[in-house]
Amino acid sequence: MNQLFPRTNSAFLIEVEVGTRKEGTAKMVVFGISRKETTPFDGQKPGTSGLRKKIIIKMSAANGVRRVWVGQNGLLSTPAVSAVIRERVGADGSKASGAFILTASHNPGGPHEDFGIKYNMENGGPAPEAVTDKIFANTKSIKEYLIAEDLPDVDISVIGLTSFSGPGGPFDVDVFDSTSDYVKLMNYDALHGVAGIYAKRIFVEELSANESSLMNCVPKEDFGGGHPDPNLTYAKELVVRMGLGGGGHVDEPPEFGAAADGDADRNMVLGKRFFVTPSDSVAIIAANAVQAIPYFSSGLKGVARSMPTSAALDVVARHLNLKFFEVPTGWKFFGNLMDAGMCSICGEESFGTGSDHIREKDGIWAVLAWLSILAFKNKDKLHGEKLVSVEDIVRDHWSIYGRHYYTRYDYENVDAGDAKELMAHLVKLQASLPDVNGMIKGIRSDVSNVVQADEFEYKDPVDSSVSKHQGIRYLFEDGSRLVFRLSGTGSVGATIRLYIEQYENDPSKTGRDSQEALAPLVEVALKLSKMQEFTGRSAPTVIT
């Protein structure tokens, strides 16, 4: 459920006498504001996509919120939240100053699984570290909180305004159509997430696709018991339908397939028997945007990627003479660049792709971008000629820009102490590159030398803020990379993410199997980090 909170007053209210108005009726109702004592508690530091804990929404009425906007039935995708903050104007001219998003994101959800809260600012993007650090500090000193426990319930299944009034002024709850603001900006397997309501509206009602093209588009609180992370491991039904994953005999697969995560900001793109890596996806969108996507017809302001994402976008930026930025993981860093007019398209390897139309990654936008590229590549195929496929587009891209062989190993729910020890071990190794290279040659003689090793640090070109300890990097002489990072979006234990990349610009060598091409680097990464010794894991949870 996503709740939007427009601009708030700073009034401190103890008890409020209110009147409710709905469909022309009025009734005086008194609700109290309770002061609850509490104590600080651990485990509340926000990650890259917000804090995975519960929240009581009725706190808004007790803390001076002027108006609450709620998507009908409590459903809004994360990209739609960003669109509403940026685009929606209330009947009285009000604009939202931010949003609380209650979401499991791409994690398993439901009453007994993940459910978290994240805050987005008035630009529509995630709160920056300066804000989340203050929130974290408050969790360590909080002594009490206010809540309107007996505030009357509002039927959020019905679009309309419910108004209350009291000594502190009016308080409104405005229930609105969850899809209209997002669809205005736009002019597939949803994994039982909130993307389903947008998929039907956009692909079926707006673009006249057959509803049979949609899978799992009924939102469910537990995502149908599945894990709503759009990757080759968890989107199994779609993967098999597209002719991948060894699922036995399948009828002729569709030409194009895509999936979104639980809150519709992540995406996976597939062709017939072909997987498009997220790193390649953002690079291909950027390379074709000006010609294929009308929104970008006047040119791109710049492009950006997260540090762990492959350097495929870097090569496109050099070829097209575009501004390029490498940022830490977390969409808030892209938002700063976009607000400053420095970036048009951005992406991250964790299946996030977006543009400056909003300040969040946007799974459905990425799908529409790919459909636009397919339409452009096939605009002259009017007489039964063989259509240009997703695979054709990717392989043509490799022939021009080279291929970045890339894989990510996720070790989920690792003991947090063990994960920290592994990372400390990797930092300690960086003190002596000759020793590191000696160890590597003892593992694989066919892997080149490390020429740089560090912890990634980013100075924001817009506000000069500095983000340290953003991932451990080993950079090789031939352009290969090993990156180790602890993920901040899980809710139990720690997730270690290992990123392995090798660049190949010889067209005769860009068609190899990715895991085969990366095997030497994978062996080096696992043995150099002592992954099994520290974690007890003989294999990753997920490979992408």
Coordinates of N, CA and C in Angstrom, one line a residue, residues 202 280 386 429 457 528:
I202 N -2.5 0.2 -19.5 CA -1.6 0.6 -20.6 C -1.6 -0.3 -21.8
D280 N 23.0 -4.3 -20.2 CA 22.9 -4.2 -21.6 C 21.6 -3.4 -21.9
K386 N 11.2 -10.8 -42.5 CA 11.6 -11.3 -41.1 C 11.8 -10.1 -40.2
L429 N 43.1 -7.1 2.0 CA 43.9 -7.6 0.9 C 44.4 -6.5 0.0
E457 N 34.0 5.6 -3.6 CA 33.6 6.8 -2.9 C 33.1 7.7 -4.0
L528 N 39.5 -15.8 -3.9 CA 40.2 -14.7 -3.3 C 39.4 -14.1 -2.1

